[in-house]
Amino acid sequence: MRKEPSPGERRVALVPDDVGRLLAAGLTVLVEHGAGDGAWLTNGAYVDAGAAVGSAEEVVAGADVLVMVDRPTPSEVATLAPNQTVIGMLRPLTDPDLARSLAERGVTAMSLDGIPRTLSRAQSMDALTSQANIAGYKAALVAADTFTRFFPLLITASGTFRPADVLVLGAGVAGLQAMGTVRRLGAVVTGYDIRPETRSEIESVGAKSLELAAGVSASGEGGYARSLTPAEQSAQQEELNGHIARRDVVIATAQVPGRRPPLLVTEAAVEQMRAGSVIVDVAASPLGGNVAGSIDGESVVTANGVTIVGAGNLPSEVSGAASAAFSRNISSLLVYLLKDGALLTDTDDEVLAGILVTRGGAVVNKATAELLAARASTGGNP
Ligand code: NAD
């Protein structure tokens, strides 16, 4: 396992507590010097757990299986060999070029975002869930910290302070955790999702469910949302604007798998918010987020005094818990895939079929291969 190369990434893919599990499964573990620094895990802790520590070059060149939180860099891809396997959060549907370059190197690549989420034996490997849960928790804390008033109702000798009014957009794993955490901080919270089946889940964490009169609903496959049509999107947005405008805080967590996150908080909605309001865009990404004007990793204050926090990588800010959870996911996957000292190759296995992106020089993930073929036929344009 190597150190995450991105300067903003404090997580690490494997923590010392899980090294013993991998050794017991017959693996040897090689860790880059300082890989755990961002999560306060020392080289000594890895060595005590039975791992060897080496340079980045030794790790990348020497590993049969290279595990990572995110993706290999272009320079790493250029050095990988056909006998190596890379496991990380590769997101091949939003970065198909990476899949193509890994296939060109003959590398076997597995992506944790392909873990079948409803399969009970795969739940301990579900890094999308473990990290989204942490993102939702931290989003509530970031919102409370950025807001210059109280979250709970406070009755004091110096006055009565009403509780903050918080709207959470998207009621997946991150959104529900954000609602629950906001609730525990004492604010009034309302949740909204495009999938009608989320109503009871929103209410179960102590939030009110926001129902739009336009009644747009978009349940897609596998419990995910589908993209809205332009007409549905404008109906949703027009009505949502009014609800956003009167909130103190909006936390946006909506995602559609393999697509740009939907734009839910428009410039017009932001302009209607009061000075001092806060928006946390958990969906912020290089592709854009849920909020017009959000910049991933930055806080922007608009001309009308609204702070928009672009918070696309909150798990990195909770690096201890996020690394422990990610490590548990990836070590469970490795132990599952190991059969007689080698990684499973049987694609009838639902877990392997879900995560396998490239093998034997080809992009084997069907949706990614189709995306690359469609792009090739349009000369690279999506
Ligand atoms: P996600 O990150 O893909 O999306 C977050 C939320 O955004 C979703 O609830 C989605 O409906 C919502 N959304 C998308 N477009 C929207 C729009 N235009 N307006 C409002 N909301 C919008 O979702 P996720 O957190 O990965 O969860 C997806 C599903 O997977 C859920 O049904 C969840 O319960 C399910 N899941 C199941 C298991 C399990 O069974 N073990 C584990 C994890 C997740």
GROMACS .gro file of C-alpha atoms and ligand atoms in nm:
model
  426
    1MET     CA    1   0.000   0.000   0.000
    2ARG     CA    2   0.138   0.341  -0.096
    3LYS     CA    3   0.079   0.685   0.053
    4GLU     CA    4  -0.209   0.870  -0.114
    5PRO     CA    5  -0.033   1.114  -0.349
    6SER     CA    6  -0.295   1.392  -0.346
    7PRO     CA    7  -0.191   1.661  -0.093
    8GLY     CA    8  -0.551   1.701   0.028
    9GLU     CA    9  -0.599   1.330   0.099
   10ARG     CA   10  -0.534   1.232   0.461
   11ARG     CA   11  -0.681   0.883   0.448
   12VAL     CA   12  -0.486   0.562   0.408
   13ALA     CA   13  -0.621   0.241   0.251
   14LEU     CA   14  -0.500  -0.001   0.518
   15VAL     CA   15  -0.456   0.056   0.892
   16PRO     CA   16  -0.227  -0.146   1.123
   17ASP     CA   17  -0.527  -0.312   1.292
   18ASP     CA   18  -0.609  -0.496   0.968
   19VAL     CA   19  -0.252  -0.602   0.878
   20GLY     CA   20  -0.286  -0.914   1.095
   21ARG     CA   21  -0.600  -1.020   0.905
   22LEU     CA   22  -0.410  -1.009   0.577
   23LEU     CA   23  -0.107  -1.191   0.720
   24ALA     CA   24  -0.338  -1.462   0.853
   25ALA     CA   25  -0.485  -1.495   0.503
   26GLY     CA   26  -0.135  -1.571   0.370
   27LEU     CA   27  -0.041  -1.227   0.231
   28THR     CA   28   0.268  -1.021   0.304
   29VAL     CA   29   0.208  -0.650   0.352
   30LEU     CA   30   0.440  -0.373   0.224
   31VAL     CA   31   0.360  -0.015   0.324
   32GLU     CA   32   0.515   0.309   0.196
   33HIS     CA   33   0.705   0.518   0.454
   34GLY     CA   34   0.468   0.772   0.603
   35ALA     CA   35   0.158   0.626   0.435
   36GLY     CA   36  -0.042   0.659   0.757
   37ASP     CA   37   0.080   1.006   0.858
   38GLY     CA   38  -0.245   1.182   0.763
   39ALA     CA   39  -0.440   0.950   0.994
   40TRP     CA   40  -0.180   0.960   1.276
   41LEU     CA   41  -0.065   0.605   1.205
   42THR     CA   42   0.313   0.566   1.235
   43ASN     CA   43   0.552   0.345   1.040
   44GLY     CA   44   0.626   0.177   1.373
   45ALA     CA   45   0.261   0.081   1.419
   46TYR     CA   46   0.263  -0.093   1.079
   47VAL     CA   47   0.590  -0.272   1.157
   48ASP     CA   48   0.458  -0.382   1.498
   49ALA     CA   49   0.153  -0.524   1.320
   50GLY     CA   50   0.381  -0.731   1.094
   51ALA     CA   51   0.408  -0.516   0.779
   52ALA     CA   52   0.732  -0.417   0.603
   53VAL     CA   53   0.789  -0.049   0.526
   54GLY     CA   54   0.958   0.070   0.204
   55SER     CA   55   0.983   0.350  -0.049
   56ALA     CA   56   0.705   0.445  -0.294
   57GLU     CA   57   0.903   0.286  -0.579
   58GLU     CA   58   0.950  -0.040  -0.387
   59VAL     CA   59   0.579  -0.055  -0.305
   60VAL     CA   60   0.448   0.028  -0.653
   61ALA     CA   61   0.696  -0.198  -0.833
   62GLY     CA   62   0.691  -0.480  -0.580
   63ALA     CA   63   0.323  -0.528  -0.502
   64ASP     CA   64   0.120  -0.804  -0.663
   65VAL     CA   65  -0.186  -0.618  -0.536
   66LEU     CA   66  -0.166  -0.241  -0.492
   67VAL     CA   67  -0.443  -0.101  -0.270
   68MET     CA   68  -0.537   0.267  -0.255
   69VAL     CA   69  -0.813   0.499  -0.138
   70ASP     CA   70  -0.847   0.677  -0.469
   71ARG     CA   71  -0.689   0.612  -0.810
   72PRO     CA   72  -0.340   0.545  -0.947
   73THR     CA   73  -0.166   0.854  -1.089
   74PRO     CA   74  -0.070   0.862  -1.459
   75SER     CA   75   0.298   0.812  -1.366
   76GLU     CA   76   0.209   0.507  -1.154
   77VAL     CA   77  -0.002   0.363  -1.437
   78ALA     CA   78   0.300   0.400  -1.667
   79THR     CA   79   0.509   0.176  -1.441
   80LEU     CA   80   0.247  -0.094  -1.367
   81ALA     CA   81   0.297  -0.440  -1.516
   82PRO     CA   82   0.048  -0.701  -1.641
   83ASN     CA   83   0.097  -0.927  -1.337
   84GLN     CA   84  -0.023  -0.650  -1.101
   85THR     CA   85  -0.369  -0.582  -0.961
   86VAL     CA   86  -0.486  -0.237  -0.853
   87ILE     CA   87  -0.776  -0.197  -0.609
   88GLY     CA   88  -0.918   0.146  -0.524
   89MET     CA   89  -1.211   0.379  -0.582
   90LEU     CA   90  -1.149   0.405  -0.957
   91ARG     CA   91  -1.494   0.540  -1.061
   92PRO     CA   92  -1.460   0.408  -1.418
   93LEU     CA   93  -1.788   0.564  -1.532
   94THR     CA   94  -1.668   0.915  -1.457
   95ASP     CA   95  -1.303   0.843  -1.548
   96PRO     CA   96  -1.316   0.587  -1.832
   97ASP     CA   97  -0.980   0.706  -1.968
   98LEU     CA   98  -0.808   0.568  -1.658
   99ALA     CA   99  -0.974   0.229  -1.719
  100ARG     CA  100  -0.852   0.237  -2.078
  101SER     CA  101  -0.494   0.319  -1.977
  102LEU     CA  102  -0.494   0.043  -1.712
  103ALA     CA  103  -0.619  -0.202  -1.975
  104GLU     CA  104  -0.344  -0.089  -2.213
  105ARG     CA  105  -0.087  -0.175  -1.943
  106GLY     CA  106  -0.249  -0.520  -1.906
  107VAL     CA  107  -0.317  -0.449  -1.538
  108THR     CA  108  -0.608  -0.610  -1.350
  109ALA     CA  109  -0.810  -0.326  -1.197
  110MET     CA  110  -1.089  -0.352  -0.942
  111SER     CA  111  -1.305  -0.064  -0.826
  112LEU     CA  112  -1.476  -0.054  -0.489
  113ASP     CA  113  -1.762   0.153  -0.627
  114GLY     CA  114  -1.876  -0.161  -0.809
  115ILE     CA  115  -1.939  -0.365  -0.492
  116PRO     CA  116  -2.300  -0.494  -0.513
  117ARG     CA  117  -2.457  -0.294  -0.232
  118THR     CA  118  -2.758  -0.507  -0.159
  119LEU     CA  119  -2.562  -0.834  -0.137
  120SER     CA  120  -2.538  -0.914   0.232
  121ARG     CA  121  -2.198  -1.089   0.209
  122ALA     CA  122  -2.052  -0.775   0.046
  123GLN     CA  123  -2.169  -0.524   0.307
  124SER     CA  124  -1.842  -0.531   0.501
  125MET     CA  125  -1.666  -0.438   0.171
  126ASP     CA  126  -1.895  -0.145   0.086
  127ALA     CA  127  -1.662   0.155   0.091
  128LEU     CA  128  -1.916   0.382  -0.082
  129THR     CA  129  -2.141   0.338   0.221
  130SER     CA  130  -1.868   0.363   0.485
  131GLN     CA  131  -1.727   0.683   0.337
  132ALA     CA  132  -2.066   0.842   0.261
  133ASN     CA  133  -2.168   0.785   0.621
  134ILE     CA  134  -1.859   0.975   0.738
  135ALA     CA  135  -1.916   1.251   0.481
  136GLY     CA  136  -2.272   1.302   0.608
  137TYR     CA  137  -2.160   1.322   0.971
  138LYS     CA  138  -1.883   1.571   0.895
  139ALA     CA  139  -2.111   1.780   0.669
  140ALA     CA  140  -2.337   1.849   0.967
  141LEU     CA  141  -2.037   1.954   1.178
  142VAL     CA  142  -1.895   2.177   0.902
  143ALA     CA  143  -2.236   2.341   0.861
  144ALA     CA  144  -2.271   2.403   1.236
  145ASP     CA  145  -1.917   2.537   1.256
  146THR     CA  146  -1.960   2.773   0.959
  147PHE     CA  147  -2.302   2.902   1.070
  148THR     CA  148  -2.261   3.204   1.298
  149ARG     CA  149  -2.566   3.123   1.509
  150PHE     CA  150  -2.668   2.830   1.730
  151PHE     CA  151  -2.802   2.501   1.594
  152PRO     CA  152  -3.017   2.416   1.904
  153LEU     CA  153  -3.291   2.621   2.068
  154LEU     CA  154  -3.126   2.805   2.357
  155ILE     CA  155  -3.315   2.996   2.623
  156THR     CA  156  -3.069   3.212   2.816
  157ALA     CA  157  -3.076   3.525   3.033
  158SER     CA  158  -2.938   3.709   2.731
  159GLY     CA  159  -3.219   3.606   2.505
  160THR     CA  160  -3.390   3.316   2.337
  161PHE     CA  161  -3.222   3.172   2.030
  162ARG     CA  162  -3.441   2.984   1.787
  163PRO     CA  163  -3.304   2.658   1.648
  164ALA     CA  164  -3.141   2.663   1.304
  165ASP     CA  165  -3.360   2.551   1.014
  166VAL     CA  166  -3.166   2.301   0.802
  167LEU     CA  167  -3.259   2.143   0.469
  168VAL     CA  168  -3.074   1.830   0.355
  169LEU     CA  169  -3.099   1.751  -0.016
  170GLY     CA  170  -3.055   1.382  -0.103
  171ALA     CA  171  -3.146   1.110   0.145
  172GLY     CA  172  -2.893   0.840   0.057
  173VAL     CA  173  -2.635   0.721   0.307
  174ALA     CA  174  -2.464   1.063   0.343
  175GLY     CA  175  -2.788   1.262   0.353
  176LEU     CA  176  -2.950   1.044   0.621
  177GLN     CA  177  -2.638   1.060   0.839
  178ALA     CA  178  -2.626   1.439   0.793
  179MET     CA  179  -2.993   1.465   0.898
  180GLY     CA  180  -2.939   1.248   1.205
  181THR     CA  181  -2.630   1.444   1.311
  182VAL     CA  182  -2.798   1.784   1.254
  183ARG     CA  183  -3.089   1.658   1.463
  184ARG     CA  184  -2.854   1.552   1.744
  185LEU     CA  185  -2.705   1.903   1.736
  186GLY     CA  186  -3.054   2.034   1.806
  187ALA     CA  187  -3.149   2.202   1.478
  188VAL     CA  188  -3.480   2.157   1.298
  189VAL     CA  189  -3.413   1.943   0.991
  190THR     CA  190  -3.605   1.873   0.672
  191GLY     CA  191  -3.495   1.613   0.418
  192TYR     CA  192  -3.571   1.591   0.050
  193ASP     CA  193  -3.506   1.319  -0.207
  194ILE     CA  194  -3.631   1.244  -0.553
  195ARG     CA  195  -3.698   0.878  -0.460
  196PRO     CA  196  -4.035   0.858  -0.280
  197GLU     CA  197  -3.930   0.547  -0.087
  198THR     CA  198  -3.690   0.761   0.121
  199ARG     CA  199  -3.978   0.932   0.308
  200SER     CA  200  -3.990   0.679   0.590
  201GLU     CA  201  -3.609   0.677   0.618
  202ILE     CA  202  -3.604   1.057   0.646
  203GLU     CA  203  -3.865   1.045   0.921
  204SER     CA  204  -3.682   0.763   1.101
  205VAL     CA  205  -3.379   0.991   1.164
  206GLY     CA  206  -3.599   1.264   1.313
  207ALA     CA  207  -3.633   1.485   1.004
  208LYS     CA  208  -3.941   1.616   0.827
  209SER     CA  209  -3.982   1.494   0.471
  210LEU     CA  210  -4.026   1.767   0.211
  211GLU     CA  211  -4.287   1.681  -0.052
  212LEU     CA  212  -4.292   1.888  -0.369
  213ALA     CA  213  -4.629   1.957  -0.531
  214ALA     CA  214  -4.470   1.892  -0.873
  215GLY     CA  215  -4.442   1.531  -0.753
  216VAL     CA  216  -4.132   1.451  -0.960
  217SER     CA  217  -4.010   1.105  -0.865
  218ALA     CA  218  -3.709   0.930  -1.014
  219SER     CA  219  -3.631   0.593  -0.862
  220GLY     CA  220  -3.378   0.417  -1.084
  221GLU     CA  221  -3.218   0.074  -1.070
  222GLY     CA  222  -3.067  -0.080  -0.755
  223GLY     CA  223  -3.204   0.179  -0.512
  224TYR     CA  224  -3.035   0.468  -0.694
  225ALA     CA  225  -3.193   0.773  -0.853
  226ARG     CA  226  -3.204   0.818  -1.231
  227SER     CA  227  -3.121   1.145  -1.404
  228LEU     CA  228  -3.418   1.379  -1.445
  229THR     CA  229  -3.541   1.492  -1.786
  230PRO     CA  230  -3.495   1.867  -1.851
  231ALA     CA  231  -3.871   1.925  -1.794
  232GLU     CA  232  -3.869   1.734  -1.463
  233GLN     CA  233  -3.556   1.920  -1.358
  234SER     CA  234  -3.704   2.264  -1.416
  235ALA     CA  235  -4.029   2.171  -1.235
  236GLN     CA  236  -3.827   2.045  -0.939
  237GLN     CA  237  -3.595   2.342  -0.935
  238GLU     CA  238  -3.863   2.608  -0.949
  239GLU     CA  239  -4.037   2.467  -0.645
  240LEU     CA  240  -3.722   2.380  -0.457
  241ASN     CA  241  -3.595   2.740  -0.489
  242GLY     CA  242  -3.864   2.866  -0.253
  243HIS     CA  243  -3.783   2.601   0.008
  244ILE     CA  244  -3.410   2.668  -0.012
  245ALA     CA  245  -3.451   3.047   0.021
  246ARG     CA  246  -3.595   3.036   0.372
  247ARG     CA  247  -3.344   2.794   0.524
  248ASP     CA  248  -3.050   2.892   0.743
  249VAL     CA  249  -2.845   2.596   0.624
  250VAL     CA  250  -2.862   2.366   0.321
  251ILE     CA  251  -2.657   2.045   0.304
  252ALA     CA  252  -2.657   1.898  -0.048
  253THR     CA  253  -2.568   1.529  -0.094
  254ALA     CA  254  -2.750   1.421  -0.414
  255GLN     CA  255  -2.574   1.189  -0.660
  256VAL     CA  256  -2.666   0.991  -0.969
  257PRO     CA  257  -2.425   0.699  -1.030
  258GLY     CA  258  -2.173   0.762  -1.309
  259ARG     CA  259  -2.313   1.109  -1.387
  260ARG     CA  260  -2.241   1.466  -1.298
  261PRO     CA  261  -2.420   1.537  -0.966
  262PRO     CA  262  -2.758   1.707  -1.030
  263LEU     CA  263  -2.767   2.085  -0.990
  264LEU     CA  264  -3.025   2.140  -0.714
  265VAL     CA  265  -2.933   2.481  -0.571
  266THR     CA  266  -2.927   2.732  -0.855
  267GLU     CA  267  -2.776   3.080  -0.859
  268ALA     CA  268  -3.132   3.219  -0.832
  269ALA     CA  269  -3.193   3.013  -0.516
  270VAL     CA  270  -2.867   3.129  -0.358
  271GLU     CA  271  -2.954   3.493  -0.437
  272GLN     CA  272  -3.279   3.456  -0.242
  273MET     CA  273  -3.109   3.326   0.074
  274ARG     CA  274  -3.045   3.553   0.373
  275ALA     CA  275  -2.697   3.685   0.455
  276GLY     CA  276  -2.529   3.448   0.701
  277SER     CA  277  -2.688   3.138   0.549
  278VAL     CA  278  -2.461   2.841   0.483
  279ILE     CA  279  -2.461   2.580   0.207
  280VAL     CA  280  -2.242   2.269   0.231
  281ASP     CA  281  -2.204   2.096  -0.106
  282VAL     CA  282  -2.104   1.738  -0.025
  283ALA     CA  283  -2.143   1.652  -0.396
  284ALA     CA  284  -1.881   1.909  -0.504
  285SER     CA  285  -1.642   1.755  -0.756
  286PRO     CA  286  -1.430   1.850  -1.055
  287LEU     CA  287  -1.742   1.771  -1.264
  288GLY     CA  288  -1.947   2.021  -1.061
  289GLY     CA  289  -2.172   1.970  -0.760
  290ASN     CA  290  -2.530   2.021  -0.641
  291VAL     CA  291  -2.478   2.393  -0.586
  292ALA     CA  292  -2.415   2.666  -0.844
  293GLY     CA  293  -2.085   2.840  -0.768
  294SER     CA  294  -1.944   2.578  -0.531
  295ILE     CA  295  -1.574   2.500  -0.568
  296ASP     CA  296  -1.453   2.169  -0.431
  297GLY     CA  297  -1.222   2.220  -0.135
  298GLU     CA  298  -1.298   2.592  -0.101
  299SER     CA  299  -1.540   2.820   0.085
  300VAL     CA  300  -1.692   3.095  -0.125
  301VAL     CA  301  -1.892   3.388   0.014
  302THR     CA  302  -2.145   3.526  -0.235
  303ALA     CA  303  -2.225   3.896  -0.283
  304ASN     CA  304  -2.541   3.850  -0.071
  305GLY     CA  305  -2.348   3.695   0.219
  306VAL     CA  306  -2.412   3.323   0.170
  307THR     CA  307  -2.117   3.092   0.247
  308ILE     CA  308  -2.093   2.799   0.005
  309VAL     CA  309  -1.858   2.527   0.128
  310GLY     CA  310  -1.739   2.293  -0.150
  311ALA     CA  311  -1.693   1.975   0.051
  312GLY     CA  312  -1.643   1.687  -0.191
  313ASN     CA  313  -1.389   1.499   0.019
  314LEU     CA  314  -1.509   1.525   0.378
  315PRO     CA  315  -1.399   1.168   0.472
  316SER     CA  316  -1.038   1.289   0.439
  317GLU     CA  317  -1.108   1.536   0.723
  318VAL     CA  318  -1.217   1.249   0.949
  319SER     CA  319  -0.912   1.052   0.842
  320GLY     CA  320  -0.889   0.825   1.147
  321ALA     CA  321  -1.240   0.682   1.127
  322ALA     CA  322  -1.252   0.697   0.747
  323SER     CA  323  -0.922   0.507   0.711
  324ALA     CA  324  -1.031   0.246   0.968
  325ALA     CA  325  -1.359   0.190   0.783
  326PHE     CA  326  -1.198   0.188   0.437
  327SER     CA  327  -0.930  -0.053   0.560
  328ARG     CA  328  -1.196  -0.285   0.698
  329ASN     CA  329  -1.374  -0.274   0.359
  330ILE     CA  330  -1.062  -0.342   0.153
  331SER     CA  331  -0.923  -0.613   0.383
  332SER     CA  332  -1.263  -0.789   0.386
  333LEU     CA  333  -1.257  -0.779   0.006
  334LEU     CA  334  -0.901  -0.915  -0.013
  335VAL     CA  335  -0.975  -1.197   0.230
  336TYR     CA  336  -1.291  -1.277   0.030
  337LEU     CA  337  -1.107  -1.278  -0.305
  338LEU     CA  338  -0.816  -1.495  -0.185
  339LYS     CA  339  -0.857  -1.857  -0.278
  340ASP     CA  340  -0.558  -2.091  -0.230
  341GLY     CA  341  -0.311  -1.801  -0.222
  342ALA     CA  342  -0.435  -1.637  -0.545
  343LEU     CA  343  -0.707  -1.384  -0.620
  344LEU     CA  344  -1.038  -1.525  -0.738
  345THR     CA  345  -1.080  -1.517  -1.117
  346ASP     CA  346  -1.433  -1.658  -1.146
  347THR     CA  347  -1.653  -1.380  -1.290
  348ASP     CA  348  -1.966  -1.580  -1.203
  349ASP     CA  349  -1.896  -1.449  -0.855
  350GLU     CA  350  -2.122  -1.145  -0.811
  351VAL     CA  351  -1.871  -0.947  -0.606
  352LEU     CA  352  -1.586  -0.995  -0.853
  353ALA     CA  353  -1.815  -0.933  -1.151
  354GLY     CA  354  -1.922  -0.603  -0.992
  355ILE     CA  355  -1.574  -0.468  -0.918
  356LEU     CA  356  -1.367  -0.594  -1.210
  357VAL     CA  357  -1.287  -0.306  -1.446
  358THR     CA  358  -0.994  -0.434  -1.654
  359ARG     CA  359  -0.832  -0.772  -1.706
  360GLY     CA  360  -0.612  -0.934  -1.971
  361GLY     CA  361  -0.563  -0.609  -2.160
  362ALA     CA  362  -0.934  -0.528  -2.195
  363VAL     CA  363  -1.192  -0.309  -2.020
  364VAL     CA  364  -1.427  -0.582  -1.895
  365ASN     CA  365  -1.675  -0.362  -1.709
  366LYS     CA  366  -1.963  -0.351  -1.957
  367ALA     CA  367  -2.089   0.000  -1.886
  368THR     CA  368  -1.736   0.144  -1.901
  369ALA     CA  369  -1.655  -0.040  -2.225
  370GLU     CA  370  -1.981   0.091  -2.378
  371LEU     CA  371  -1.899   0.444  -2.267
  372LEU     CA  372  -1.551   0.424  -2.422
  373ALA     CA  373  -1.694   0.280  -2.746
  374ALA     CA  374  -1.958   0.556  -2.762
  375ARG     CA  375  -1.691   0.820  -2.707
  376ALA     CA  376  -1.468   0.669  -2.975
  377SER     CA  377  -1.757   0.678  -3.223
  378THR     CA  378  -1.822   1.046  -3.151
  379GLY     CA  379  -1.455   1.139  -3.175
  380GLY     CA  380  -1.409   1.170  -2.798
  381ASN     CA  381  -1.712   1.386  -2.728
  382PRO     CA  382  -1.958   1.248  -2.470
  383NAD     P1  383  -2.615   0.828  -0.391
  383NAD     O1  384  -2.489   0.875  -0.326
  383NAD     O2  385  -2.608   0.769  -0.529
  383NAD     O3  386  -2.719   0.951  -0.397
  383NAD     C1  387  -2.756   1.021  -0.282
  383NAD     C2  388  -2.903   1.052  -0.287
  383NAD     O4  389  -2.928   1.155  -0.384
  383NAD     C3  390  -2.992   0.934  -0.329
  383NAD     O5  391  -3.082   0.905  -0.224
  383NAD     C4  392  -3.063   0.985  -0.453
  383NAD     O6  393  -3.196   0.938  -0.464
  383NAD     C5  394  -3.058   1.136  -0.432
  383NAD     N1  395  -3.081   1.213  -0.555
  383NAD     C6  396  -3.033   1.194  -0.681
  383NAD     N2  397  -3.079   1.286  -0.766
  383NAD     C7  398  -3.159   1.369  -0.693
  383NAD     C8  399  -3.235   1.484  -0.725
  383NAD     N3  400  -3.240   1.533  -0.849
  383NAD     N4  401  -3.307   1.543  -0.626
  383NAD     C9  402  -3.303   1.494  -0.499
  383NAD     N5  403  -3.233   1.386  -0.463
  383NAD    C10  404  -3.162   1.324  -0.559
  383NAD     O7  405  -2.693   0.728  -0.297
  383NAD     P2  406  -2.635   0.628  -0.189
  383NAD     O8  407  -2.618   0.697  -0.062
  383NAD     O9  408  -2.517   0.561  -0.249
  383NAD    O10  409  -2.756   0.528  -0.174
  383NAD    C11  410  -2.822   0.476  -0.289
  383NAD    C12  411  -2.912   0.364  -0.253
  383NAD    O11  412  -2.839   0.248  -0.215
  383NAD    C13  413  -3.009   0.391  -0.141
  383NAD    O12  414  -3.132   0.334  -0.178
  383NAD    C14  415  -2.950   0.317  -0.026
  383NAD    O13  416  -3.048   0.282   0.069
  383NAD    C15  417  -2.898   0.197  -0.097
  383NAD     N6  418  -2.797   0.127  -0.020
  383NAD    C16  419  -2.826   0.000   0.021
  383NAD    C17  420  -2.733  -0.066   0.096
  383NAD    C18  421  -2.761  -0.204   0.144
  383NAD    O14  422  -2.865  -0.258   0.115
  383NAD     N7  423  -2.672  -0.262   0.217
  383NAD    C19  424  -2.612  -0.009   0.128
  383NAD    C20  425  -2.586   0.120   0.082
  383NAD    C21  426  -2.680   0.187   0.008
   0.00000   0.00000   0.00000
